[in-house]
Structure formats: structure tokens, C-alpha cells
Amino acid sequence: MYSPRRAVRGTAAAVALLLAAGCANPGVGSDRDDPTKPVTLKFWHGWSAPGEVKAIDGSLARFEELHPNIHVVATGNVSDETTNQALRAGGNDAPDVVSSFTTNNVGQYCDSGMWTDLDPFMARSHLVKEKVFPKTLLEYSSYEGKQCALPLLADVYGMYYNKDAFEEAGIARPPRTMSELVRDARKLTKKAEGGGYERVGFMPNFRMYQNSPDRLFAQWGPTYFDGKGNSRLAKEKTVPEFFRTTGELMKAQGGYAALEKFRTTFGDEMSSQNAFLTGKLAMHLDGEWRGLMLDEAKAKFRWGTAPLPVPDDRPETYGRGFLTGTVAGIAHSSKHQNAAWELVKFLTADTKQVVRFANAIHNVPSTKAALKSPALDGDRSFRTFLDIARNPYSTALPPSTNGGQYVVSLRDFAYKVEAGKVPDLPAGLRGLDAQIDADTLQSKS
């Protein structure tokens, strides 16, 4: 299930901390411990909702049944900031195994040395990561060849749509291309008497809920960095296409100012006043967790799920989407790294465990075998997201040594573009590249 903790991924506060982490000198742990000897491991994670905590505690209990010599003490609701402070300080109070919801910052975890390289542990366990984990998930849990984390469930983004509104507008199926999205959004938009809106077809504004620009931009499959790690958004031909499409969506539905005014009437994303749930949106970008929430809220309309549309000149990529998720790793300062590996391996690579955990918190499983498991729950609407996760065109944000700061910079730039405050897009993108590169350089100093 979706938890509010996901909404804070990539925030400036977390990024600022991780930039500081690049200068850390993490304590040296040990991979010479005997994992068959009695030991207590400290596991820090970010889950906080009662159902999530129950699920992770159940997972740890199953692990201890398989490894009666290893006792795990779990601490939940731990932020990246707290974890990284503890890892920089080292000592007996630091965790052995850590998890994070901030995949944007994997580059920092690996580059700082605070999370240990897992490849030697996988080699000794004869675990071939390419056979176990989908390619995209491996990419967002590694940096420059260093696999310092492994995926622990995934979040997948697609489209929710109001079937009743589609029927009313005479639309037979969800849009598959961006031009169809613009066309259908126009048809589905309903103006209110006296001005304003009753309903918007598709809200493109970047400040709304999960509408961080990188999530819709993933439908173009952009390349953020060149081979030297320099930002190349000014050279990326899909960037103007992306902003042109969001601009067309706004124009087709009344323009940025009117849409932004309507957006301010929306209730909280996680509340019963969510704009899609209350019928103010006919189509909505969101993650796999939303379906369960719609069922629990007893939505008063028929709804369905589909992949987000793709550019008109790339129809073969339809079915793709944006992927992110939780990652788990071993603290470099841990003196029980072999025992810690047994826990990480169980949580991330044991098919039965991954399926049970995915079912418990309604997230997408993160191994190839689990994605195909007949024991995996999920009705047709949820399986849309499983298909997106398996799609070879689906993408995740690339890791960077500056953590998620480049995503924050892109988001802030996108705010200006949608508001018409970037009169020269190429020049603005060159400035954005320069800013991202400067942040990257600072993180390495």
C-alpha cells in the first residue's frame, strides 16, 4: 500500500544531507564474520503505517525461523537523514542493514562508501543478479558498476481512468499516444456553470500529487547524462517534445492559470477528497497502490488502469512506464556483513518472501520470478502495473553522485516552463545543465 513516506522522495532536505554524505569517511566493518554463529543485527527501515510494519515484522520472523542464530532488531520510520548521520558516526549504534525509499540517491550511497558493494557477496552465494532482478531495477540500485543496493519491491506509475466519464464522452478506450491524450483530455473536460471546472480530463500541472515531471517524461525514454556524467538535457531532443506536449494539454483544457486555480481546490492526495476519487479528474497519473485505496474508499464510479500514453512517433513503446522503489543494502561499518547479507538476500531475492511481502503491502514485486508467480495477488487493474514493470522500455531515473538534486532542479525548472516564465527554452536548458553539473561537482568536493 502507498504510504505518505513515498511523497517525500527526492526532497531538498534529503538531497542536502546526501550531498554532505559524499564527504563522509565511513567506518570500516568486517566481512570475515561467521554467519552461522549467534549474532544480533540492527535493521533500519522507513515503513511506518501499521499494515506495513506488520508486514516487515512478519518477514523478519520468517527469516529468523530459517536462521535461528540470527536475531534481527528492527527500527522503523527512520529517515535517510537519520540513517546517514548514524553511518557517518559509525560505532555500535549504527545499523547493519538499511533500506531506503529514495532511489534517486543510490549514486550517493555507492559513491560515498557508506553502503558496501554487494557483488562479492552475490558471487559467493552464486546469485546471478541479472537472472534474478529486472534490468531497470538493477540500474537504479547501482552506480558506476557498484551494486551497493538491491531492489526491495517496486513502485510503478501508470494511468487510472474514469470509465463512466469515458462512456459519457464517447471514448472507447484509454489513449495510447500523446496526441490521443490531448484529444481525449479536451473531450473529458467539463466546465462549470459560472466559470471554472467540474472536471478536467488530465491535469498536467507539475505541482499536483505525483506529477513530478520526471514521471511523465519517462514516456519519452530520455537520457539525462552523457558518458562522463555531465547533464545533457539541452541536447536531449525529447525535452522540447515533452514540454510542448504538456503545453498542448494545458491549452486544450483552458490554459495553465485556469488549471492551476482548479488544482488548488483539490483535497489532500491521501484523503477521501483526492481529486480522482471525487471525480474532478477523468484521467490520472498514479502508482499501483492507488487501486487498493480506490477499492477501500468505495469509489462511486467504474475505473480502470492502463499504461500512460507514449509519443506518437514511438508507438512500439506503448506499455512502458516510470519505475522506482525501495532498496536495501549493508552498512559499510557493519562488523557482521556476512550475516547481514543473509538478511538482504532473503528480503530481496527469495521468491516466496518477495511475493508475500508484495501481497501484504500491495507493491509490485522486484524479482523476475516473483513477477510471474501464481501466488501473486492482483486483479486485472493491478496486473497492468505488473506488465509495465516487465516492459523492456520502462525506465527509472539514472543514479547520480549528486543524489536526487538534479531531479529537484528539473522540477523547479519545469514549474517555470509551465507558468510561461522561460521565454527561451534552449537557453534555459543550458542553464539547467550548468546548474546540475555544478551541484555534481560540489558533491564530489
PDB file of C-alpha atoms in Angstrom, residues 112-302:
ATOM      1  CA  SER A 112      30.217   7.769  -0.503  1.00  0.00           C
ATOM      2  CA  GLY A 113      31.239   4.242   0.500  1.00  0.00           C
ATOM      3  CA  MET A 114      28.690   4.089   3.319  1.00  0.00           C
ATOM      4  CA  TRP A 115      26.851   1.176   1.676  1.00  0.00           C
ATOM      5  CA  THR A 116      29.097  -1.769   0.866  1.00  0.00           C
ATOM      6  CA  ASP A 117      29.449  -3.373  -2.567  1.00  0.00           C
ATOM      7  CA  LEU A 118      27.185  -6.444  -2.726  1.00  0.00           C
ATOM      8  CA  ASP A 119      28.741  -8.066  -5.787  1.00  0.00           C
ATOM      9  CA  PRO A 120      31.293 -10.114  -3.764  1.00  0.00           C
ATOM     10  CA  PHE A 121      28.511 -11.434  -1.531  1.00  0.00           C
ATOM     11  CA  MET A 122      26.384 -12.397  -4.540  1.00  0.00           C
ATOM     12  CA  ALA A 123      29.366 -14.149  -6.121  1.00  0.00           C
ATOM     13  CA  ARG A 124      29.974 -16.229  -3.009  1.00  0.00           C
ATOM     14  CA  SER A 125      26.268 -17.103  -2.879  1.00  0.00           C
ATOM     15  CA  HIS A 126      26.199 -17.950  -6.612  1.00  0.00           C
ATOM     16  CA  LEU A 127      23.416 -15.398  -7.061  1.00  0.00           C
ATOM     17  CA  VAL A 128      23.485 -14.108 -10.634  1.00  0.00           C
ATOM     18  CA  LYS A 129      21.779 -10.745 -10.294  1.00  0.00           C
ATOM     19  CA  GLU A 130      20.944 -10.426 -13.997  1.00  0.00           C
ATOM     20  CA  LYS A 131      18.912 -13.629 -13.761  1.00  0.00           C
ATOM     21  CA  VAL A 132      17.123 -12.599 -10.583  1.00  0.00           C
ATOM     22  CA  PHE A 133      16.274  -8.907 -10.994  1.00  0.00           C
ATOM     23  CA  PRO A 134      14.803  -6.924 -13.909  1.00  0.00           C
ATOM     24  CA  LYS A 135      17.379  -4.791 -15.723  1.00  0.00           C
ATOM     25  CA  THR A 136      15.817  -1.427 -14.881  1.00  0.00           C
ATOM     26  CA  LEU A 137      15.663  -2.223 -11.171  1.00  0.00           C
ATOM     27  CA  LEU A 138      19.323  -3.235 -11.154  1.00  0.00           C
ATOM     28  CA  GLU A 139      20.183   0.048 -12.824  1.00  0.00           C
ATOM     29  CA  TYR A 140      18.529   2.177 -10.169  1.00  0.00           C
ATOM     30  CA  SER A 141      20.153   0.196  -7.344  1.00  0.00           C
ATOM     31  CA  SER A 142      23.748   0.532  -8.623  1.00  0.00           C
ATOM     32  CA  TYR A 143      26.169   3.270  -9.604  1.00  0.00           C
ATOM     33  CA  GLU A 144      29.178   3.113 -11.942  1.00  0.00           C
ATOM     34  CA  GLY A 145      29.344  -0.654 -11.736  1.00  0.00           C
ATOM     35  CA  LYS A 146      28.988  -0.831  -7.961  1.00  0.00           C
ATOM     36  CA  GLN A 147      25.937  -2.748  -6.764  1.00  0.00           C
ATOM     37  CA  CYS A 148      25.672  -1.266  -3.290  1.00  0.00           C
ATOM     38  CA  ALA A 149      21.936  -1.963  -3.015  1.00  0.00           C
ATOM     39  CA  LEU A 150      19.318  -4.388  -4.262  1.00  0.00           C
ATOM     40  CA  PRO A 151      15.665  -3.675  -5.099  1.00  0.00           C
ATOM     41  CA  LEU A 152      13.121  -4.447  -2.395  1.00  0.00           C
ATOM     42  CA  LEU A 153       9.723  -4.163  -4.116  1.00  0.00           C
ATOM     43  CA  ALA A 154       8.971  -1.558  -6.746  1.00  0.00           C
ATOM     44  CA  ASP A 155       6.601   1.296  -7.435  1.00  0.00           C
ATOM     45  CA  VAL A 156       5.219   1.563 -10.946  1.00  0.00           C
ATOM     46  CA  TYR A 157       3.404   4.508 -12.498  1.00  0.00           C
ATOM     47  CA  GLY A 158       0.578   4.296 -14.988  1.00  0.00           C
ATOM     48  CA  MET A 159      -2.861   5.779 -15.687  1.00  0.00           C
ATOM     49  CA  TYR A 160      -6.141   5.496 -13.799  1.00  0.00           C
ATOM     50  CA  TYR A 161      -9.218   6.486 -15.754  1.00  0.00           C
ATOM     51  CA  ASN A 162     -12.898   7.008 -15.017  1.00  0.00           C
ATOM     52  CA  LYS A 163     -14.830   4.554 -17.184  1.00  0.00           C
ATOM     53  CA  ASP A 164     -18.122   6.340 -16.610  1.00  0.00           C
ATOM     54  CA  ALA A 165     -16.650   9.634 -17.811  1.00  0.00           C
ATOM     55  CA  PHE A 166     -15.174   7.892 -20.863  1.00  0.00           C
ATOM     56  CA  GLU A 167     -18.554   6.385 -21.744  1.00  0.00           C
ATOM     57  CA  GLU A 168     -20.245   9.752 -21.317  1.00  0.00           C
ATOM     58  CA  ALA A 169     -17.701  11.365 -23.674  1.00  0.00           C
ATOM     59  CA  GLY A 170     -17.984   8.562 -26.227  1.00  0.00           C
ATOM     60  CA  ILE A 171     -14.387   7.395 -25.796  1.00  0.00           C
ATOM     61  CA  ALA A 172     -13.945   3.658 -26.292  1.00  0.00           C
ATOM     62  CA  ARG A 173     -10.512   3.075 -24.704  1.00  0.00           C
ATOM     63  CA  PRO A 174      -7.705   4.856 -22.857  1.00  0.00           C
ATOM     64  CA  PRO A 175      -5.378   6.975 -25.037  1.00  0.00           C
ATOM     65  CA  ARG A 176      -2.208   5.275 -26.253  1.00  0.00           C
ATOM     66  CA  THR A 177      -0.383   8.215 -27.830  1.00  0.00           C
ATOM     67  CA  MET A 178       0.196  11.768 -26.673  1.00  0.00           C
ATOM     68  CA  SER A 179      -1.990  13.237 -29.398  1.00  0.00           C
ATOM     69  CA  GLU A 180      -4.812  10.932 -28.279  1.00  0.00           C
ATOM     70  CA  LEU A 181      -4.217  12.081 -24.702  1.00  0.00           C
ATOM     71  CA  VAL A 182      -4.627  15.726 -25.716  1.00  0.00           C
ATOM     72  CA  ARG A 183      -7.743  14.908 -27.760  1.00  0.00           C
ATOM     73  CA  ASP A 184      -9.362  12.867 -25.004  1.00  0.00           C
ATOM     74  CA  ALA A 185      -8.437  15.334 -22.270  1.00  0.00           C
ATOM     75  CA  ARG A 186     -10.266  18.045 -24.211  1.00  0.00           C
ATOM     76  CA  LYS A 187     -13.382  15.860 -24.626  1.00  0.00           C
ATOM     77  CA  LEU A 188     -13.412  14.835 -20.966  1.00  0.00           C
ATOM     78  CA  THR A 189     -13.052  18.341 -19.563  1.00  0.00           C
ATOM     79  CA  LYS A 190     -16.318  19.798 -18.252  1.00  0.00           C
ATOM     80  CA  LYS A 191     -16.707  23.482 -17.447  1.00  0.00           C
ATOM     81  CA  ALA A 192     -18.848  24.525 -14.504  1.00  0.00           C
ATOM     82  CA  GLU A 193     -21.729  26.942 -14.777  1.00  0.00           C
ATOM     83  CA  GLY A 194     -20.485  30.399 -13.883  1.00  0.00           C
ATOM     84  CA  GLY A 195     -16.877  29.553 -14.703  1.00  0.00           C
ATOM     85  CA  GLY A 196     -14.272  27.125 -13.509  1.00  0.00           C
ATOM     86  CA  TYR A 197     -14.415  23.365 -13.927  1.00  0.00           C
ATOM     87  CA  GLU A 198     -16.481  20.421 -12.858  1.00  0.00           C
ATOM     88  CA  ARG A 199     -13.884  18.038 -14.194  1.00  0.00           C
ATOM     89  CA  VAL A 200     -10.547  18.142 -16.023  1.00  0.00           C
ATOM     90  CA  GLY A 201      -9.602  15.424 -18.478  1.00  0.00           C
ATOM     91  CA  PHE A 202      -5.949  15.124 -17.437  1.00  0.00           C
ATOM     92  CA  MET A 203      -4.175  17.564 -15.150  1.00  0.00           C
ATOM     93  CA  PRO A 204      -0.615  18.109 -16.446  1.00  0.00           C
ATOM     94  CA  ASN A 205       0.441  20.669 -13.809  1.00  0.00           C
ATOM     95  CA  PHE A 206       3.648  19.571 -12.119  1.00  0.00           C
ATOM     96  CA  ARG A 207       2.685  20.576  -8.584  1.00  0.00           C
ATOM     97  CA  MET A 208      -0.179  18.106  -8.418  1.00  0.00           C
ATOM     98  CA  TYR A 209       0.197  14.937  -6.352  1.00  0.00           C
ATOM     99  CA  GLN A 210       2.558  12.511  -8.137  1.00  0.00           C
ATOM    100  CA  ASN A 211       3.054  14.755 -11.194  1.00  0.00           C
ATOM    101  CA  SER A 212       6.788  15.282 -10.746  1.00  0.00           C
ATOM    102  CA  PRO A 213       7.965  15.999 -14.320  1.00  0.00           C
ATOM    103  CA  ASP A 214      10.366  13.046 -14.438  1.00  0.00           C
ATOM    104  CA  ARG A 215       7.454  10.598 -14.185  1.00  0.00           C
ATOM    105  CA  LEU A 216       5.628  11.688 -17.310  1.00  0.00           C
ATOM    106  CA  PHE A 217       8.931  12.446 -19.052  1.00  0.00           C
ATOM    107  CA  ALA A 218       9.807   8.747 -18.690  1.00  0.00           C
ATOM    108  CA  GLN A 219       7.357   8.038 -21.531  1.00  0.00           C
ATOM    109  CA  TRP A 220       9.931   9.584 -23.891  1.00  0.00           C
ATOM    110  CA  GLY A 221      12.803   7.472 -22.513  1.00  0.00           C
ATOM    111  CA  PRO A 222      15.193  10.417 -22.040  1.00  0.00           C
ATOM    112  CA  THR A 223      18.938  10.274 -21.444  1.00  0.00           C
ATOM    113  CA  TYR A 224      19.819  12.627 -18.588  1.00  0.00           C
ATOM    114  CA  PHE A 225      23.619  12.303 -18.529  1.00  0.00           C
ATOM    115  CA  ASP A 226      26.396  11.674 -21.038  1.00  0.00           C
ATOM    116  CA  GLY A 227      29.144   9.085 -20.654  1.00  0.00           C
ATOM    117  CA  LYS A 228      31.157  11.437 -18.442  1.00  0.00           C
ATOM    118  CA  GLY A 229      28.288  12.080 -16.053  1.00  0.00           C
ATOM    119  CA  ASN A 230      27.518  15.562 -17.378  1.00  0.00           C
ATOM    120  CA  SER A 231      23.930  16.745 -17.712  1.00  0.00           C
ATOM    121  CA  ARG A 232      22.754  16.730 -21.341  1.00  0.00           C
ATOM    122  CA  LEU A 233      19.167  17.943 -21.120  1.00  0.00           C
ATOM    123  CA  ALA A 234      19.864  20.817 -23.523  1.00  0.00           C
ATOM    124  CA  LYS A 235      20.991  18.242 -26.102  1.00  0.00           C
ATOM    125  CA  GLU A 236      18.153  15.810 -25.407  1.00  0.00           C
ATOM    126  CA  LYS A 237      15.719  16.157 -28.319  1.00  0.00           C
ATOM    127  CA  THR A 238      12.844  14.737 -26.300  1.00  0.00           C
ATOM    128  CA  VAL A 239      12.863  17.632 -23.812  1.00  0.00           C
ATOM    129  CA  PRO A 240      11.214  20.169 -26.172  1.00  0.00           C
ATOM    130  CA  GLU A 241       8.736  17.456 -27.233  1.00  0.00           C
ATOM    131  CA  PHE A 242       7.849  16.810 -23.612  1.00  0.00           C
ATOM    132  CA  PHE A 243       7.248  20.456 -22.742  1.00  0.00           C
ATOM    133  CA  ARG A 244       5.378  21.013 -25.999  1.00  0.00           C
ATOM    134  CA  THR A 245       3.029  18.157 -25.112  1.00  0.00           C
ATOM    135  CA  THR A 246       2.350  19.405 -21.584  1.00  0.00           C
ATOM    136  CA  GLY A 247       1.744  22.852 -23.065  1.00  0.00           C
ATOM    137  CA  GLU A 248      -0.756  21.420 -25.550  1.00  0.00           C
ATOM    138  CA  LEU A 249      -2.536  19.598 -22.737  1.00  0.00           C
ATOM    139  CA  MET A 250      -2.896  22.850 -20.823  1.00  0.00           C
ATOM    140  CA  LYS A 251      -4.075  24.821 -23.842  1.00  0.00           C
ATOM    141  CA  ALA A 252      -6.644  22.145 -24.767  1.00  0.00           C
ATOM    142  CA  GLN A 253      -8.216  22.377 -21.310  1.00  0.00           C
ATOM    143  CA  GLY A 254      -8.219  26.117 -20.689  1.00  0.00           C
ATOM    144  CA  GLY A 255      -4.626  27.102 -20.015  1.00  0.00           C
ATOM    145  CA  TYR A 256      -2.168  26.976 -17.131  1.00  0.00           C
ATOM    146  CA  ALA A 257      -3.722  29.703 -14.961  1.00  0.00           C
ATOM    147  CA  ALA A 258      -7.218  28.197 -15.035  1.00  0.00           C
ATOM    148  CA  LEU A 259      -5.927  24.680 -14.395  1.00  0.00           C
ATOM    149  CA  GLU A 260      -3.704  25.835 -11.569  1.00  0.00           C
ATOM    150  CA  LYS A 261      -6.621  27.627  -9.928  1.00  0.00           C
ATOM    151  CA  PHE A 262      -8.674  24.428 -10.188  1.00  0.00           C
ATOM    152  CA  ARG A 263      -5.793  22.409  -8.742  1.00  0.00           C
ATOM    153  CA  THR A 264      -5.885  24.478  -5.561  1.00  0.00           C
ATOM    154  CA  THR A 265      -9.409  23.169  -4.906  1.00  0.00           C
ATOM    155  CA  PHE A 266      -8.200  19.559  -4.746  1.00  0.00           C
ATOM    156  CA  GLY A 267      -8.188  17.721  -1.449  1.00  0.00           C
ATOM    157  CA  ASP A 268      -5.158  16.013   0.023  1.00  0.00           C
ATOM    158  CA  GLU A 269      -3.770  13.228  -2.140  1.00  0.00           C
ATOM    159  CA  MET A 270      -4.156  10.606   0.570  1.00  0.00           C
ATOM    160  CA  SER A 271      -7.580  11.703   1.777  1.00  0.00           C
ATOM    161  CA  SER A 272     -11.170  10.984   0.801  1.00  0.00           C
ATOM    162  CA  GLN A 273     -11.041  14.279  -1.103  1.00  0.00           C
ATOM    163  CA  ASN A 274      -8.454  13.054  -3.593  1.00  0.00           C
ATOM    164  CA  ALA A 275      -9.294  14.719  -6.931  1.00  0.00           C
ATOM    165  CA  PHE A 276      -9.596  11.482  -8.911  1.00  0.00           C
ATOM    166  CA  LEU A 277     -11.703   9.816  -6.235  1.00  0.00           C
ATOM    167  CA  THR A 278     -14.088  12.812  -6.129  1.00  0.00           C
ATOM    168  CA  GLY A 279     -14.481  12.887  -9.916  1.00  0.00           C
ATOM    169  CA  LYS A 280     -12.555  16.096 -10.573  1.00  0.00           C
ATOM    170  CA  LEU A 281     -10.103  14.211 -12.802  1.00  0.00           C
ATOM    171  CA  ALA A 282     -11.082  11.793 -15.566  1.00  0.00           C
ATOM    172  CA  MET A 283      -7.529  10.510 -16.108  1.00  0.00           C
ATOM    173  CA  HIS A 284      -4.790  10.443 -13.506  1.00  0.00           C
ATOM    174  CA  LEU A 285      -1.081   9.562 -13.292  1.00  0.00           C
ATOM    175  CA  ASP A 286      -0.500   7.432 -10.187  1.00  0.00           C
ATOM    176  CA  GLY A 287       1.107   4.304  -8.783  1.00  0.00           C
ATOM    177  CA  GLU A 288      -0.035   0.750  -8.216  1.00  0.00           C
ATOM    178  CA  TRP A 289      -1.132   1.448  -4.634  1.00  0.00           C
ATOM    179  CA  ARG A 290      -3.991   3.723  -5.739  1.00  0.00           C
ATOM    180  CA  GLY A 291      -6.196   0.827  -6.836  1.00  0.00           C
ATOM    181  CA  LEU A 292      -6.411  -0.627  -3.351  1.00  0.00           C
ATOM    182  CA  MET A 293      -7.186   2.826  -1.969  1.00  0.00           C
ATOM    183  CA  LEU A 294      -9.983   3.307  -4.511  1.00  0.00           C
ATOM    184  CA  ASP A 295     -11.473  -0.034  -3.508  1.00  0.00           C
ATOM    185  CA  GLU A 296     -11.217   0.772   0.194  1.00  0.00           C
ATOM    186  CA  ALA A 297     -12.865   4.170  -0.411  1.00  0.00           C
ATOM    187  CA  LYS A 298     -15.654   2.524  -2.448  1.00  0.00           C
ATOM    188  CA  ALA A 299     -15.267   4.850  -5.436  1.00  0.00           C
ATOM    189  CA  LYS A 300     -18.661   5.845  -6.831  1.00  0.00           C
ATOM    190  CA  PHE A 301     -17.680   5.254 -10.439  1.00  0.00           C
ATOM    191  CA  ARG A 302     -16.227   2.470 -12.539  1.00  0.00           C
TER     192      ARG A 302
END
